[in-house]
Structure formats: C-alpha cells, structure tokens
Amino acid sequence: MTDTYSPSRSSSFLSSRLSVLGTPLSTARRSTSSVGSSLYGAGSGEEKIVLDIGTHTVRAGFSGDSQPLYQGALFGSYSKRGQMGLLEGATTGIDVTSVDDATLDVLVLEQLRQVFSEHLLADARARKVAVCEGALLPVRVKRAVARVLLGNLRVPLVTFYPSAVTALMTSGKACGLVVDCGHRGTAVVPVFDGRVMSACIASSPMGGAVLAGYIQGLVRRHGRFRRFGSDSDECVDGVLTLPIVEFIMRKLLFAAPQTLEDVARAEDEWPWVRLAVDTPNGRGELRVPQWVRCRTYELLLEGDSGRDYAGIISALMECIIRVPVDLRRVLVARVAVVGGVADMPGFRKQLIYELNMRLQREERWLALAKCVSLAEEPTAGAVFRPSDRPWIGASLAVAAKIGGVDVRRDDFDGYNVPDWTSSY
C-alpha cells in the first residue's frame, strides 16, 4: 500500500517557497531607512501590515519583520468614544454574546485606528493588510474586522491567513498539530499539506481566563499580605487586582516536572515568593506560596472536574482520534504549541510529556506514543516566542508571497467573508 504522505516532497515544497527568506532582524531596531524594504528578502516597497487579532491581545507590524512592532490588550481601556458613545467604561477581550454588531464595529474601529495612527504611523489607505485569524475567532468578529478595514479605514485589500498554518511555517513545516492556548480557551488544529482539517478540530475551555481565576482563588486562600511598617497580616481580597494576577501569570508561573517530594523540599527551602505591590491603603508585601508557581499549570492539562471542563490533553486525544489513521504518526511528530499561555517556561515540554504518558496508558496507542515530539528541532531551541509564532508566520508568508484568501474593497458587500472552516 502506498503511503499518501511524502515528508521529503512536502519539505522540499515548503523549502522552495521559503528559499527567498534571509536572516531576521529585530523590529526594535527598525528605522526609517528600512521602511519600504522587506527584512526577509529583497523589498519591493509594498510591505503589508500584518495583524494578529486574538480574543485578548492584538499584535501589529509590517510584513518581513521578525517580530510585531506593537502588542497590547484588545480593547484595553476606552471611555465613551465613537459617534454614538458606545464605548463607556473599560473592556478587555472579545465577548460577542454581550455586544451587538454596531458596538463591535465601534470597538474594532477605535482599536485599529489607534494601532495605525499611534503605533505603526502608517496611512491605512495606502497599505494592504494581512490578518492572521485563530481557529476560535468568531465569524462575527471577522466580519467586523473586514467592515472596519475595507469600509472605514479604506484599506485596498485584506488577506486572511489561518493562524495554525502560519504558526507551523515558523518551524518550516507544512503539517502538524497546532495547540493554540489562548485567553478564552485552547484549540487543537490539525494541519496537513498547508491546509486546515477543520472537521478534526478539538477545543477545550481551559485558557488564560480560567487560569487567572484559579490563581486568584489560590492566592486569596493561601497568600499573605502585610503593609510595610505593620506587624500583622491583612486580607488579600482588596489587594489582588487584575494587573497583579496577570503579573503573577506572566512572571512567576512555570511548569516543572517535579514530584511531590521535590515540591515539599522547595517549600522548606523557599516557601514564599515575595512581591512589593501598591494598594489604595499603601504599599505592602504580597507573599505567594511556592507551590502555586510550579503546580498551577496542571489545571490546564488535566482540566477542571468541578466545572466539567476537559483539559488540553483530553482535547489532544480527541483530535488524534478524529484525524485519519494514516496521518496520525505524521501529525503527532510535529506538535506546535502557541498562544499566550504557552509562553510559560517549561509548558510545551510538559505538555508533550503528559501527552506521551496518556498515550502509553492504552496498548493501542503505544506505537503512536513513540512518535510524539515538538514541531521544532530539539537543537533549535526557542527561536520565537510561542505567542508571536502566528504573527511571525504570517509575516513570512507575505514576504515569501505565499497567498491567502483575498478580499478587495470594491468586492466586499459588508457581510460575506471567506470562512476557511467550511472551505476545507
């Protein structure tokens, strides 16, 4: 029986398309002299603006650059802007169930107008735009982005790229399993020959929002707070604000394959992590237990049985079962873990380890367990941040002239947008 997949043919196909790429250069050193020329190849003066719009974060920059120029919270802080004053208060993230189309359009317009004018310093009418869209991005949001870019900002052309495909491109692969750990959930997206297998996508509600709530509850129950100059501990509830929780997620958490004995030994040597925080009642010290740092990630992988949330490992197993049998070995040998949660040190390796352990529990998966590995080469190291990989892949695709799905301003009717989940 002839195998339907040829790794050498696929690799040579992708290599031929990416052969024009050169050495990346950090966009932090971008100067006015480099504008108009691609940093990955011979520039033609037609750089596109690349947008990666997630459910919590937006990234923006120019095609050919090795990292986005701007990264910020989506709808971070707006107060009563727009023609109808619909943006009253502060909003973070996209919740399409609570806003109508008019409010969503105003939110997207204010966000993108700020990105173009204040951060990229570019005229939207003179730039084509490439949008990197995630698997869990609702079609309503996609329509709103297209209406704002083509209608309000008068962009001549918008090109859509699936984020799973662009994330794999940063590893030089055209097929694999992409685990996108975002703010509102995790999506496991299989990609074969540069196409998304949408019928096999699996998802889990475990993401950054669930992790933030879990950390907040743990620190409230087990943390300590004491104002400087005071001799007694105070209640943590009034101190644990959202910025502090996000700081703990970004800077303190890590995934370590430790046993209970290792954790107990670490707690004896260094039981607390001490943070200096500002509160309305003065400055003080917040103490976070050591075990919260290195064991919290287990909630994401194993799930929350109290709320009947399946973990990321369960979503991976569901996706593996759905894909065709002859593609399973190829896909599990190239697992790309991306998203903001994946920036946690050690998280990707621990996810691979837990997936391997889950496969070894049943005899029918033993042969498949030996093939599980990350998409990047073991000796390559972490070249790109996991959260930036979809944006960087879209930048590579535009610079290498790898086409996506184009929507022109003159052809857009304000509603119909290409939906790749129903195309493949």
Tab-separated table of N, CA, C and O in Angstrom, residues 1-7 175 191-192 197 200 319-334 365 368 371:
chain	number	residue	atom	x	y	z
A	1	MET	N	0.855	-1.208	0.000
A	1	MET	CA	0.000	0.000	0.000
A	1	MET	C	0.882	1.247	0.000
A	1	MET	O	1.828	1.359	0.784
A	2	THR	N	0.585	2.163	-0.842
A	2	THR	CA	1.393	3.367	-0.975
A	2	THR	C	0.980	4.399	0.052
A	2	THR	O	-0.198	4.688	0.204
A	3	ASP	N	1.961	4.940	0.757
A	3	ASP	CA	1.672	5.971	1.758
A	3	ASP	C	1.239	7.251	1.050
A	3	ASP	O	1.823	7.655	0.049
A	4	THR	N	0.221	7.903	1.622
A	4	THR	CA	-0.303	9.117	0.991
A	4	THR	C	0.535	10.337	1.293
A	4	THR	O	0.296	11.403	0.742
A	5	TYR	N	1.515	10.208	2.179
A	5	TYR	CA	2.298	11.377	2.565
A	5	TYR	C	3.778	11.125	2.307
A	5	TYR	O	4.299	10.055	2.621
A	6	SER	N	4.428	12.090	1.721
A	6	SER	CA	5.862	12.009	1.473
A	6	SER	C	6.556	13.158	2.169
A	6	SER	O	6.439	14.307	1.743
A	7	PRO	N	7.239	12.915	3.327
A	7	PRO	CA	7.874	14.016	4.047
A	7	PRO	C	8.879	14.779	3.213
A	7	PRO	O	8.970	15.998	3.294
A	175	CYS	N	2.781	20.466	7.878
A	175	CYS	CA	1.761	19.649	8.523
A	175	CYS	C	2.138	19.460	9.983
A	175	CYS	O	3.320	19.507	10.353
A	191	VAL	N	-3.173	20.294	10.806
A	191	VAL	CA	-2.843	20.901	9.511
A	191	VAL	C	-2.085	19.873	8.694
A	191	VAL	O	-1.112	19.271	9.176
A	192	PHE	N	-2.529	19.663	7.453
A	192	PHE	CA	-1.840	18.740	6.547
A	192	PHE	C	-1.652	19.406	5.192
A	192	PHE	O	-2.607	19.916	4.609
A	197	MET	N	-7.504	20.953	8.640
A	197	MET	CA	-8.510	19.890	8.653
A	197	MET	C	-9.581	20.283	9.666
A	197	MET	O	-9.574	19.856	10.821
A	200	CYS	N	-11.689	18.016	12.046
A	200	CYS	CA	-10.998	17.294	13.124
A	200	CYS	C	-10.570	18.208	14.259
A	200	CYS	O	-9.854	17.770	15.170
A	319	CYS	N	-8.697	15.085	19.198
A	319	CYS	CA	-8.264	15.447	17.846
A	319	CYS	C	-7.537	14.288	17.178
A	319	CYS	O	-7.744	14.023	15.986
A	320	ILE	N	-6.688	13.591	17.919
A	320	ILE	CA	-5.957	12.453	17.354
A	320	ILE	C	-6.922	11.362	16.900
A	320	ILE	O	-6.729	10.726	15.851
A	321	ILE	N	-7.973	11.127	17.662
A	321	ILE	CA	-8.961	10.117	17.282
A	321	ILE	C	-9.705	10.522	16.016
A	321	ILE	O	-10.058	9.674	15.185
A	322	ARG	N	-9.928	11.819	15.819
A	322	ARG	CA	-10.710	12.279	14.677
A	322	ARG	C	-9.925	12.242	13.374
A	322	ARG	O	-10.523	12.062	12.302
A	323	VAL	N	-8.619	12.452	13.409
A	323	VAL	CA	-7.857	12.527	12.162
A	323	VAL	C	-7.743	11.139	11.544
A	323	VAL	O	-7.854	10.119	12.244
A	324	PRO	N	-7.534	11.045	10.228
A	324	PRO	CA	-7.370	9.732	9.586
A	324	PRO	C	-6.206	8.949	10.187
A	324	PRO	O	-5.204	9.518	10.625
A	325	VAL	N	-6.340	7.635	10.179
A	325	VAL	CA	-5.358	6.769	10.825
A	325	VAL	C	-3.976	6.923	10.200
A	325	VAL	O	-2.955	6.947	10.903
A	326	ASP	N	-3.905	7.051	8.877
A	326	ASP	CA	-2.613	7.100	8.205
A	326	ASP	C	-1.890	8.430	8.387
A	326	ASP	O	-0.736	8.570	7.968
A	327	LEU	N	-2.536	9.417	9.012
A	327	LEU	CA	-1.891	10.718	9.238
A	327	LEU	C	-1.493	10.943	10.692
A	327	LEU	O	-0.838	11.942	10.998
A	328	ARG	N	-1.856	10.030	11.572
A	328	ARG	CA	-1.634	10.275	12.998
A	328	ARG	C	-0.155	10.364	13.354
A	328	ARG	O	0.264	11.251	14.097
A	329	ARG	N	0.654	9.444	12.829
A	329	ARG	CA	2.077	9.475	13.147
A	329	ARG	C	2.739	10.757	12.656
A	329	ARG	O	3.598	11.334	13.334
A	330	VAL	N	2.352	11.207	11.477
A	330	VAL	CA	2.951	12.413	10.917
A	330	VAL	C	2.576	13.639	11.745
A	330	VAL	O	3.413	14.509	12.014
A	331	LEU	N	1.331	13.706	12.184
A	331	LEU	CA	0.856	14.887	12.903
A	331	LEU	C	1.412	14.957	14.310
A	331	LEU	O	1.836	16.028	14.767
A	332	VAL	N	1.400	13.853	15.062
A	332	VAL	CA	1.870	13.908	16.453
A	332	VAL	C	3.377	14.098	16.537
A	332	VAL	O	3.901	14.480	17.594
A	333	ALA	N	4.092	13.846	15.440
A	333	ALA	CA	5.534	14.091	15.431
A	333	ALA	C	5.866	15.561	15.241
A	333	ALA	O	7.045	15.942	15.340
A	334	ARG	N	4.858	16.389	14.983
A	334	ARG	CA	5.065	17.828	14.764
A	334	ARG	C	3.990	18.596	15.531
A	334	ARG	O	3.025	19.083	14.949
A	365	TRP	N	-2.254	2.651	21.688
A	365	TRP	CA	-1.571	3.910	21.410
A	365	TRP	C	-0.070	3.830	21.688
A	365	TRP	O	0.618	4.840	21.580
A	368	LEU	N	2.126	4.875	18.775
A	368	LEU	CA	1.985	6.301	18.478
A	368	LEU	C	2.707	7.158	19.513
A	368	LEU	O	3.196	8.247	19.194
A	371	CYS	N	6.203	8.465	18.775
A	371	CYS	CA	6.378	9.471	17.720
A	371	CYS	C	6.126	10.895	18.201
A	371	CYS	O	6.363	11.843	17.447
